[in-house]
mmCIF file of C-alpha atoms in Angstrom:
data_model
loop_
_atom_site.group_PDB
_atom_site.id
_atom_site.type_symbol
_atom_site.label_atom_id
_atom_site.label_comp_id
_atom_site.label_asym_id
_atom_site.label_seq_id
_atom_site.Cartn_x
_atom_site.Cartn_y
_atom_site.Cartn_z
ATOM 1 C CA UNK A 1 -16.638 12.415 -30.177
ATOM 2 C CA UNK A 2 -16.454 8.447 -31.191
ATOM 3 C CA UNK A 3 -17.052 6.509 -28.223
ATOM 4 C CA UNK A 4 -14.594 3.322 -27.187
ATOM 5 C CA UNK A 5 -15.801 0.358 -27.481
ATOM 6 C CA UNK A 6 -15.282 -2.158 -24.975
ATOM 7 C CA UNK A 7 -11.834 -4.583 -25.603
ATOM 8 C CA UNK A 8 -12.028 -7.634 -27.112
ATOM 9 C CA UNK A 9 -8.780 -8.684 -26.458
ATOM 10 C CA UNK A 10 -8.756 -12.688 -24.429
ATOM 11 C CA UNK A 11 -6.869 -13.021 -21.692
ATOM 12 C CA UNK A 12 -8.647 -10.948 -18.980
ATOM 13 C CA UNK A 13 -11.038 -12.394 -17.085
ATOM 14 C CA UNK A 14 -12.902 -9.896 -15.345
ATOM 15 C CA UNK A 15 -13.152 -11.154 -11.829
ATOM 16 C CA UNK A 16 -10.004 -13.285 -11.568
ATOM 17 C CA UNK A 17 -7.687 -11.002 -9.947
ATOM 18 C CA UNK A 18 -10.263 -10.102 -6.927
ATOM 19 C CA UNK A 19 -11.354 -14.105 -6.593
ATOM 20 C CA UNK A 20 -7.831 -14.898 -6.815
ATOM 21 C CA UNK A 21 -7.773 -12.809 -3.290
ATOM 22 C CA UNK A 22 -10.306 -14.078 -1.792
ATOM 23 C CA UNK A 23 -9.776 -17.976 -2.479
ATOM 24 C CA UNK A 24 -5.983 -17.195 -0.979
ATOM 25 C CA UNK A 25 -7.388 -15.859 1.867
ATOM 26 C CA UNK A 26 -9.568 -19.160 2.461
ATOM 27 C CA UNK A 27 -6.346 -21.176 1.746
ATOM 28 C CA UNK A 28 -3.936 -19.118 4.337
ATOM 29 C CA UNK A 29 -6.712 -18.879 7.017
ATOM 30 C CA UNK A 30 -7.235 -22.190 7.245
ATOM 31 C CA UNK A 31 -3.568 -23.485 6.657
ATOM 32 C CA UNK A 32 -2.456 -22.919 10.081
ATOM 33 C CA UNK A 33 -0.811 -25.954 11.797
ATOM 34 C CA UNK A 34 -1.214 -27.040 15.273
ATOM 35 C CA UNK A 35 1.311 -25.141 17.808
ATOM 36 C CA UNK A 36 3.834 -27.690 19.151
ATOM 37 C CA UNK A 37 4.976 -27.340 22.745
ATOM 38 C CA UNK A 38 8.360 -28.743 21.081
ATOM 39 C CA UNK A 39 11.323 -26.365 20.458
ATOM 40 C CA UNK A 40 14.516 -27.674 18.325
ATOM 41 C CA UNK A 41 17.350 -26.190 17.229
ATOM 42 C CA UNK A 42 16.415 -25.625 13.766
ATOM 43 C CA UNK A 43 12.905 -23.972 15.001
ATOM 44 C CA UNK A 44 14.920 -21.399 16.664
ATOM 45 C CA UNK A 45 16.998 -20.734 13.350
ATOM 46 C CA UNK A 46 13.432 -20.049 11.850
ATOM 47 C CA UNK A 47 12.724 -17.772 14.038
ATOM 48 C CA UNK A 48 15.595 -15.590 14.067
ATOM 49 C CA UNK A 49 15.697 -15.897 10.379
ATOM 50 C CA UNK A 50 11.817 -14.503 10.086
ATOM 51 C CA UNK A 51 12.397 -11.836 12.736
ATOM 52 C CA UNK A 52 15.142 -10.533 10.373
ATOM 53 C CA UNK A 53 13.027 -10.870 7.634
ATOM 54 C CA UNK A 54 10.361 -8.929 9.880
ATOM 55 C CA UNK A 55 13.110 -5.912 10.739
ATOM 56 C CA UNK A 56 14.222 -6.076 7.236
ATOM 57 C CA UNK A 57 10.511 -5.074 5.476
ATOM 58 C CA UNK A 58 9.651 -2.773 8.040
ATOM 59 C CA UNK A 59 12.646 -0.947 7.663
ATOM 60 C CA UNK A 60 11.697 -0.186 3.706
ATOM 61 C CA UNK A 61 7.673 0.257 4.917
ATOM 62 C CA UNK A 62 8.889 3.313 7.466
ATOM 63 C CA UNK A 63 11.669 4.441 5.051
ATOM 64 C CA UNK A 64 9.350 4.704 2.454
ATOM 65 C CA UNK A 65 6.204 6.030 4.151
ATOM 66 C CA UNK A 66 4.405 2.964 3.570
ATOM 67 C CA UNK A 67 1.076 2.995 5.657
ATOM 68 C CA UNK A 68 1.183 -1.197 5.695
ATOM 69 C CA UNK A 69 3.773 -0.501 8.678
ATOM 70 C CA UNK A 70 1.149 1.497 10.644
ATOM 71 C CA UNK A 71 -0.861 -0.683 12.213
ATOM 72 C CA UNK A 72 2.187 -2.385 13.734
ATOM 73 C CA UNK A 73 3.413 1.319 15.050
ATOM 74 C CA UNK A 74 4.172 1.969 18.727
ATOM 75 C CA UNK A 75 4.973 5.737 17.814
ATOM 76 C CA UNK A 76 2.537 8.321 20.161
ATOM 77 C CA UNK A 77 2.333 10.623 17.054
ATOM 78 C CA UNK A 78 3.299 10.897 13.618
ATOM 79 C CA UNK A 79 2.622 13.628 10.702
ATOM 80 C CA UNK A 80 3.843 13.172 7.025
ATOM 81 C CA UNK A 81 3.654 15.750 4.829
ATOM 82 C CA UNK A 82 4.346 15.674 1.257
ATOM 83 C CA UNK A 83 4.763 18.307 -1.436
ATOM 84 C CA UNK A 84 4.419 15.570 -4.611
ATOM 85 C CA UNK A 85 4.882 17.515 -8.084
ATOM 86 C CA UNK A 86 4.046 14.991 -11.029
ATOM 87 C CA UNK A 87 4.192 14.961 -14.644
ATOM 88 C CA UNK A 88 2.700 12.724 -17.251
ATOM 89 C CA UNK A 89 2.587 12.404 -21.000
ATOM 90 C CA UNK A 90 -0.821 11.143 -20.551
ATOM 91 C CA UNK A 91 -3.111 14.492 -20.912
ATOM 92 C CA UNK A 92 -4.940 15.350 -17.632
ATOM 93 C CA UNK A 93 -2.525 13.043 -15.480
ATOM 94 C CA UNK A 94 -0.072 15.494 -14.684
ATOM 95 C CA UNK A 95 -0.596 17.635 -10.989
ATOM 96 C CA UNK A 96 0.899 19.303 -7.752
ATOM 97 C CA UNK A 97 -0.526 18.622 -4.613
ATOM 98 C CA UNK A 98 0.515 19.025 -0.779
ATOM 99 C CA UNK A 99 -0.386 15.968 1.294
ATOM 100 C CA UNK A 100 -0.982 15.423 4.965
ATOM 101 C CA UNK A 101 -1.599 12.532 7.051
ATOM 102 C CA UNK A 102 -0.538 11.313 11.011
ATOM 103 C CA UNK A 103 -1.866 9.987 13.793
ATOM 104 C CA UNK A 104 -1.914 10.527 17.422
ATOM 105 C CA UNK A 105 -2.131 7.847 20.060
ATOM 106 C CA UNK A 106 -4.497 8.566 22.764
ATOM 107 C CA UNK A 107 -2.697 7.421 25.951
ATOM 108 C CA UNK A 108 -6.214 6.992 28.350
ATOM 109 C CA UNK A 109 -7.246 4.099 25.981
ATOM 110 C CA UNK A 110 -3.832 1.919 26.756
ATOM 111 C CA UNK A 111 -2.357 3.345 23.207
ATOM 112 C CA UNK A 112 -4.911 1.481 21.207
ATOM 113 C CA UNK A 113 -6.741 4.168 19.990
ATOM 114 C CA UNK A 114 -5.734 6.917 17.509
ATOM 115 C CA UNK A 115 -7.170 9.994 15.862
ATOM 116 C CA UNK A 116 -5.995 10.271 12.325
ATOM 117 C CA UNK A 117 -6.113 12.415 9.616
ATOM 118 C CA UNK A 118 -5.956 12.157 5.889
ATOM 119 C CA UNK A 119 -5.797 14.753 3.090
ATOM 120 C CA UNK A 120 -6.834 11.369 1.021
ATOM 121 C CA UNK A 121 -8.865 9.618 3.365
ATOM 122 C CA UNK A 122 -10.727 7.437 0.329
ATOM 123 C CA UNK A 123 -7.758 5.929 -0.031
ATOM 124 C CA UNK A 124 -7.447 4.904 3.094
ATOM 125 C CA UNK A 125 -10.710 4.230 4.341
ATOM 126 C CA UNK A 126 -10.785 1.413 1.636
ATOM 127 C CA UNK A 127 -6.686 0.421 1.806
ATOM 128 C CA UNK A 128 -5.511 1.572 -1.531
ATOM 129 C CA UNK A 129 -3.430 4.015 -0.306
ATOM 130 C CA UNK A 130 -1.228 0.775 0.686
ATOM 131 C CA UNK A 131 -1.103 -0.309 -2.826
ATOM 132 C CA UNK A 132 1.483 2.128 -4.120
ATOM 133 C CA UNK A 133 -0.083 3.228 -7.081
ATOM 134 C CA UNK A 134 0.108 6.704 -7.927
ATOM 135 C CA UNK A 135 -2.919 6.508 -10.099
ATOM 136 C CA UNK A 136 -5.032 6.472 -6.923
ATOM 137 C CA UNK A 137 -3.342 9.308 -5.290
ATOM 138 C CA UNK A 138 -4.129 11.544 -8.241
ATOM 139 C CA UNK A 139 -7.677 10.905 -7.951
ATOM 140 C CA UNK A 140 -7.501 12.828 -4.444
ATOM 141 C CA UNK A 141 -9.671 16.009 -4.098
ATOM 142 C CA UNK A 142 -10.745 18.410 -1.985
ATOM 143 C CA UNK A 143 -13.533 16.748 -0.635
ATOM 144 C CA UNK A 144 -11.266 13.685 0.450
ATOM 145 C CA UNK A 145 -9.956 14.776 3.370
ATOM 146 C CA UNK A 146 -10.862 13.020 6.854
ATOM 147 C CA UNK A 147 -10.442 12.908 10.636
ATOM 148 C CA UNK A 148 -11.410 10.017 12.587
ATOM 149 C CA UNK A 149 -10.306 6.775 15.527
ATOM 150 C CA UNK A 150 -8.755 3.971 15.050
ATOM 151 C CA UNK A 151 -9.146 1.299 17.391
ATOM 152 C CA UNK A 152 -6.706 -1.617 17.843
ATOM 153 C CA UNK A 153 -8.355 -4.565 18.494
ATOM 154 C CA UNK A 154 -6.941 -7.371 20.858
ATOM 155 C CA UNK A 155 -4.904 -9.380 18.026
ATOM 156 C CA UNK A 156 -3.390 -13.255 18.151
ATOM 157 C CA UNK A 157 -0.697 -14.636 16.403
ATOM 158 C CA UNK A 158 -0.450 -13.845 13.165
ATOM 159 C CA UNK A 159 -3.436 -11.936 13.168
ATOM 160 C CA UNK A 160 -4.183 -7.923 13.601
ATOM 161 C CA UNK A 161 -7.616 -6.442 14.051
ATOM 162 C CA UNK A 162 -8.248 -2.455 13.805
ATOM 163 C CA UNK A 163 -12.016 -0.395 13.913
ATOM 164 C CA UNK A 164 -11.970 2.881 12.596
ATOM 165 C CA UNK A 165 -15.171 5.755 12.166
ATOM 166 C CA UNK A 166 -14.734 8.890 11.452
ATOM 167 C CA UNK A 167 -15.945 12.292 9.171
ATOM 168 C CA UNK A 168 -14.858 13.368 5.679
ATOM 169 C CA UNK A 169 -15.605 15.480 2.955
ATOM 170 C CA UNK A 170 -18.800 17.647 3.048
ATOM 171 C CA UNK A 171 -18.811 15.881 6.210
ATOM 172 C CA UNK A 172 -19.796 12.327 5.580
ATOM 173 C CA UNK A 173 -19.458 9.494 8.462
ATOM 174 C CA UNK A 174 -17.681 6.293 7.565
ATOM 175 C CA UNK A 175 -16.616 3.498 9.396
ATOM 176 C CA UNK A 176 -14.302 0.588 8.200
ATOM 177 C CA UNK A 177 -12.866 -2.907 9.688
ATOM 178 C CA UNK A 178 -9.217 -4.166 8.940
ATOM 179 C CA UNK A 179 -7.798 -7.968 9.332
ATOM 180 C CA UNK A 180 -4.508 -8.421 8.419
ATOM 181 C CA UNK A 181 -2.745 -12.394 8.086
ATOM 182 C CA UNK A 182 0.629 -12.596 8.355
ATOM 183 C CA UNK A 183 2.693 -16.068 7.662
ATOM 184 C CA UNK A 184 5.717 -16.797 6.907
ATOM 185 C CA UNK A 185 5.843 -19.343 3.803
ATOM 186 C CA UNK A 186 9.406 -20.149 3.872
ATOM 187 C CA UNK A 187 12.391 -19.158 5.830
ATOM 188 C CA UNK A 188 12.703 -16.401 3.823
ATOM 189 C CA UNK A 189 9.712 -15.440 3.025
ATOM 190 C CA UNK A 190 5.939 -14.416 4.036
ATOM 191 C CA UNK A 191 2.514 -13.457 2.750
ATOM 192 C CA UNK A 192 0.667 -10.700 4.419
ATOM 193 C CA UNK A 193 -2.923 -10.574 3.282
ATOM 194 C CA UNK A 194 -4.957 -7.637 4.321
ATOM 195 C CA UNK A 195 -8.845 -7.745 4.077
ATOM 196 C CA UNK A 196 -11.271 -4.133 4.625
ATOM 197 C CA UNK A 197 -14.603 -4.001 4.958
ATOM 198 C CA UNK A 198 -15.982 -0.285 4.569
ATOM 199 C CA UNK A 199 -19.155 2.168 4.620
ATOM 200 C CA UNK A 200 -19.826 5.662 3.722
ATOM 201 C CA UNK A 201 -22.920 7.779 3.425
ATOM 202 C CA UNK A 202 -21.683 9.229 0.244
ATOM 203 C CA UNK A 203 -20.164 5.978 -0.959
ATOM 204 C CA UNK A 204 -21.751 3.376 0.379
ATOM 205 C CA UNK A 205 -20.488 -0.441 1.368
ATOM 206 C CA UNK A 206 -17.439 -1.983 -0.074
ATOM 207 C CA UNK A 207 -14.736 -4.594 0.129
ATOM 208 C CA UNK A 208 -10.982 -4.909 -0.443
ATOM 209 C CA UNK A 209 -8.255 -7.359 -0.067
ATOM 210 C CA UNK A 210 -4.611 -6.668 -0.628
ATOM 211 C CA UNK A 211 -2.082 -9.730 -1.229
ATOM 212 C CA UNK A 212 1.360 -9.211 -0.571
ATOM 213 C CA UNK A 213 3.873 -11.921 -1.165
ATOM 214 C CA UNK A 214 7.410 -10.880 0.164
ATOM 215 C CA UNK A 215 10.942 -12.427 -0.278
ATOM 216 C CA UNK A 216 14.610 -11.489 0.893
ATOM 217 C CA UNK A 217 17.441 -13.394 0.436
ATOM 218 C CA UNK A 218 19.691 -11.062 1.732
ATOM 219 C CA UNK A 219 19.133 -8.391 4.002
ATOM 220 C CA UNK A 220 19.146 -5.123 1.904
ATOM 221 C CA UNK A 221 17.036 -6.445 -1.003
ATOM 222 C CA UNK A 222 13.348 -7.199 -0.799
ATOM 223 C CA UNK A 223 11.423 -8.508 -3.694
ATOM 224 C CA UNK A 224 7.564 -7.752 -3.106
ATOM 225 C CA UNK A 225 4.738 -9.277 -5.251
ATOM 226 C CA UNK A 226 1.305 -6.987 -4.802
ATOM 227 C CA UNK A 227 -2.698 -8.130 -6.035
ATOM 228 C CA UNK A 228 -4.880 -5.203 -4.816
ATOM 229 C CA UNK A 229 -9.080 -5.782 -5.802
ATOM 230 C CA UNK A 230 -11.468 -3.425 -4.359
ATOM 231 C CA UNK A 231 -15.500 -3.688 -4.730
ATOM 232 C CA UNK A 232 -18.067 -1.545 -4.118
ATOM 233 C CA UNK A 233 -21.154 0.708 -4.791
ATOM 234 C CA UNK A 234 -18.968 3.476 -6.890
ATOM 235 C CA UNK A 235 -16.615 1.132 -8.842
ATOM 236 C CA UNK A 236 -16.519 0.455 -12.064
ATOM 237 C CA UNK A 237 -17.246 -3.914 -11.346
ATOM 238 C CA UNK A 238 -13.691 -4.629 -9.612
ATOM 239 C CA UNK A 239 -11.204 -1.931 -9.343
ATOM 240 C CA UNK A 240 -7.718 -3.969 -9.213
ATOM 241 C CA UNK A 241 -4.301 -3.651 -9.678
ATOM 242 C CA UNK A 242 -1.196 -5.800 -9.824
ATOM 243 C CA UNK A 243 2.801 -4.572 -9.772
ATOM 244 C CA UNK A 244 6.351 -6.562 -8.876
ATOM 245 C CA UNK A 245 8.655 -4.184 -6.813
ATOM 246 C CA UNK A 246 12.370 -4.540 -6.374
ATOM 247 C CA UNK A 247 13.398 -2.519 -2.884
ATOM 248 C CA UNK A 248 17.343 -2.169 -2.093
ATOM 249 C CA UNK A 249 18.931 -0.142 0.805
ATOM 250 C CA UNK A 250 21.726 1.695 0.253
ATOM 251 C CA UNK A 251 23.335 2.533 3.556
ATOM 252 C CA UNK A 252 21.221 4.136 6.269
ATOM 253 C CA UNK A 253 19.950 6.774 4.153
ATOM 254 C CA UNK A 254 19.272 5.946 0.880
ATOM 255 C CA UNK A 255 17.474 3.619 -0.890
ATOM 256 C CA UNK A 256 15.609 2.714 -4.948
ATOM 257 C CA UNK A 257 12.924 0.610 -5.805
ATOM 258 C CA UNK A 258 11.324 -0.571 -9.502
ATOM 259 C CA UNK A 259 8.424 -1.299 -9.938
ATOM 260 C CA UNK A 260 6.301 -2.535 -12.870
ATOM 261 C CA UNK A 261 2.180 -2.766 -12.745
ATOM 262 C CA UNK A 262 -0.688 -3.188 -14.304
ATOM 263 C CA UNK A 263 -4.801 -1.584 -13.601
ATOM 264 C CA UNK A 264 -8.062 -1.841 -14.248
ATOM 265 C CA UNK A 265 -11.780 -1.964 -14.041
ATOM 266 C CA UNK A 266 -13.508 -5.336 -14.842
ATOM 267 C CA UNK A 267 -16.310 -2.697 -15.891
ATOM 268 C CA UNK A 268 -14.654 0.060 -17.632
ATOM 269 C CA UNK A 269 -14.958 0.189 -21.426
ATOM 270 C CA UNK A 270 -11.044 -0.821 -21.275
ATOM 271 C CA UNK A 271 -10.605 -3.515 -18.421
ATOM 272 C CA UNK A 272 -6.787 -2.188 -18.312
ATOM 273 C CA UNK A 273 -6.275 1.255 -17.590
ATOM 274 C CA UNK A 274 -2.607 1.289 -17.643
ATOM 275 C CA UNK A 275 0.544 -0.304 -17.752
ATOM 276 C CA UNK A 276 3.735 1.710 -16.489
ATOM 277 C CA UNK A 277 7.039 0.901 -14.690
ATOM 278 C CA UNK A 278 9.050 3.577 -12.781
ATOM 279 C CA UNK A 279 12.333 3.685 -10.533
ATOM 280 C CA UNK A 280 12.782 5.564 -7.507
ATOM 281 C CA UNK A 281 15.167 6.876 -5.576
ATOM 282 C CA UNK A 282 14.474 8.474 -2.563
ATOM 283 C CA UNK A 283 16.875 9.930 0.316
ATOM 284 C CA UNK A 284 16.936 11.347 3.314
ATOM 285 C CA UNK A 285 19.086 14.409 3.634
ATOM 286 C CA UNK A 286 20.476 17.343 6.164
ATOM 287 C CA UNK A 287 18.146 16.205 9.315
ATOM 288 C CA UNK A 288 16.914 13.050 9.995
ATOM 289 C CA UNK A 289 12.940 14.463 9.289
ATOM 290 C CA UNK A 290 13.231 15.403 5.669
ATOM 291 C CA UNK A 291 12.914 13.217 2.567
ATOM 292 C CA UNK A 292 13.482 13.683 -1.110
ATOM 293 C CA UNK A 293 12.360 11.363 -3.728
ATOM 294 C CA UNK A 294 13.228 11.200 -7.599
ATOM 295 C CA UNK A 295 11.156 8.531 -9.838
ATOM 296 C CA UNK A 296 10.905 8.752 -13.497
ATOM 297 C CA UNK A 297 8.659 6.484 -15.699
ATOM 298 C CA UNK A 298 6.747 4.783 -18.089
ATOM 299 C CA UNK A 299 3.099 4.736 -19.014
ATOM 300 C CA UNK A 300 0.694 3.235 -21.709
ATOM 301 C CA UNK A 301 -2.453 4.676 -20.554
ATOM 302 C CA UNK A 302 -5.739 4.064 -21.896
ATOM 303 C CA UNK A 303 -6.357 7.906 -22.532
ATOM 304 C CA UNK A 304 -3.694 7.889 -25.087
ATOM 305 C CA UNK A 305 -4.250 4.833 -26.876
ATOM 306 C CA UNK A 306 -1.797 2.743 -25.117
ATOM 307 C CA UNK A 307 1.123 4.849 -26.947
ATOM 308 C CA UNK A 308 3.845 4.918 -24.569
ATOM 309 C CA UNK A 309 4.553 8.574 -22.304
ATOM 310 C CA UNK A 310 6.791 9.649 -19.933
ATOM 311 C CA UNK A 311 6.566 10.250 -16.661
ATOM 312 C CA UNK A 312 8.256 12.357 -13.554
ATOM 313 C CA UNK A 313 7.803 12.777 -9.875
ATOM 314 C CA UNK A 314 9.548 14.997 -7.497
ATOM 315 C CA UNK A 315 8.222 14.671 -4.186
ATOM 316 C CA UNK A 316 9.956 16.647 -0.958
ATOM 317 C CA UNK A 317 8.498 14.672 2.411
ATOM 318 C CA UNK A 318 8.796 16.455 6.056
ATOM 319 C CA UNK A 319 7.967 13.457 8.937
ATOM 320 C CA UNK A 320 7.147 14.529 12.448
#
């Protein structure tokens, strides 16, 4: 079999999109501005206005499953699980697979502490399970599931702390450590930028950051900007990945999204994996626990040469 050689192509430097991360993070942490003791009239418009904007993308996080919403949870329990049936042009992409994951809050330890459970507990061990790409749910097996605690450290102001240890796979022990930095940029807007540090016996030590940028104008329609980079001992260089997603509610039961990304390795024999767009709808129908989502696609994948493919996924959720 002829063997790819790596791409020549300009335009992608290798480490930009993870150095990117962490040079925003310097530039957020430090661009905090003195509190004032001072409260006008137009302060308080600020604040009502971010709140909004606060209720408005945690309403789309919890509609649409999104783990970035469950740190900030104040639910005792919660158990998703999801019967996710996808197809792709791309050969080997294409799977079924039943997925679990909840928590449950452990009242003794003043609801800081959870045990959790994962049927993909890679994912999020290292936070890309936050970075909606399906890519990195197919890569789930077996051996991924995980039960462990999370602890919720004391936070500040526009900070949030978690601690989490626990077993997966074979078993193997892990522990991980989450900041997350949330500001608001403009009245309507806000950057949340989440940092994990992580260890495995199987897997060893590694580092992520995930950049969101988030904007609403008006209160059904979020526009979300994502830069995901994650380092460690079994990655290819920098795993990364970058997507735009459109979010619109319609009514209190319906919603769509479209997204279009971009992925890669800095040390794969292609840097970019894939390119692919997709649209989703997803509703919630006949009880207020069960969740159906629709999403058809595009994909240039490296396995096929970049030739465009279809894709499809049906997923049926059931929330406790």
């Amino acid at each position: 079999m002829q063997q790819r050689q790596p791409s020549s192509r300009p335009g992608r430097g290798r480490l930009a999109p993870f150095a990117g991360i962490l040079l925003l993070c310097a530039g957020t942490i430090h661009a905090d501005e003195p509190e004032t003791n001072h409260s006008t009239w137009y302060d308080n418009t600020q604040g009502r206005i971010a709140e909004s904007l606060d209720d408005t993308v945690t309403w789309f996080d919890e509609f649409f499953g999104d783990p970035r919403v469950e740190v900030e949870g104040e639910a005792d329990a919660s158990l998703r699980i999801t019967f996710d049936n996808f197809y792709s042009g791309v050969d080997g992409q294409s799977e079924y697979k039943v997925k679990t994951k909840g928590y449950v809050t452990l009242p003794k330890f003043e609801n800081r502490v959870r045990l959790v459970f994962n049927s993909d507990a890679d994912a999020a061990i290292s936070g890309a399970d936050a970075v909606e790409n399906e890519a990195v749910s197919r890569d789930t097996t077996e051996q991924s599931r995980g039960l462990g605690l999370d602890w919720l450290l004391p936070d500040r102001e526009n900070h949030e702390f978690s601690l989490g240890g626990g077993v997966k796979g074979g078993p193997d022990f892990y522990v991980n450590y989450r900041h997350r930095y949330t500001r608001t940029v403009k009245v309507y807007s806000r950057i949340r930028l989440t940092n994990t540090a992580y260890w495995a016996t199987d897997d060893g030590a590694g580092f992520s950051s995930l950049l969101d940028y988030e904007l609403s104008l008006v209160p059904e329609t979020i526009w979300r900007y994502t830069l995901f980079g994650n380092y460690g001992k079994i990655t290819n260089g920098v795993e990364w990945s970058t997507q735009g997603t459109w979010l619109r509610r319609l009514g209190a039961r319906n919603a769509i999204s479209f997204r279009l990304g971009v992925s890669g390795e800095t040390d794969h024999a292609d840097d970019i994996k894939e390119y692919w767009t997709s649209f989703r709808f997803r509703r919630n129908f006949w009880r207020d626990w069960l969740y159906y989502e629709l999403e058809p696609g595009l994909s240039w994948h490296y396995k096929a040469d970049y030739d465009l493919e279809p894709t499809m996924a049906l997923r049926l959720e059931i929330h406790f």
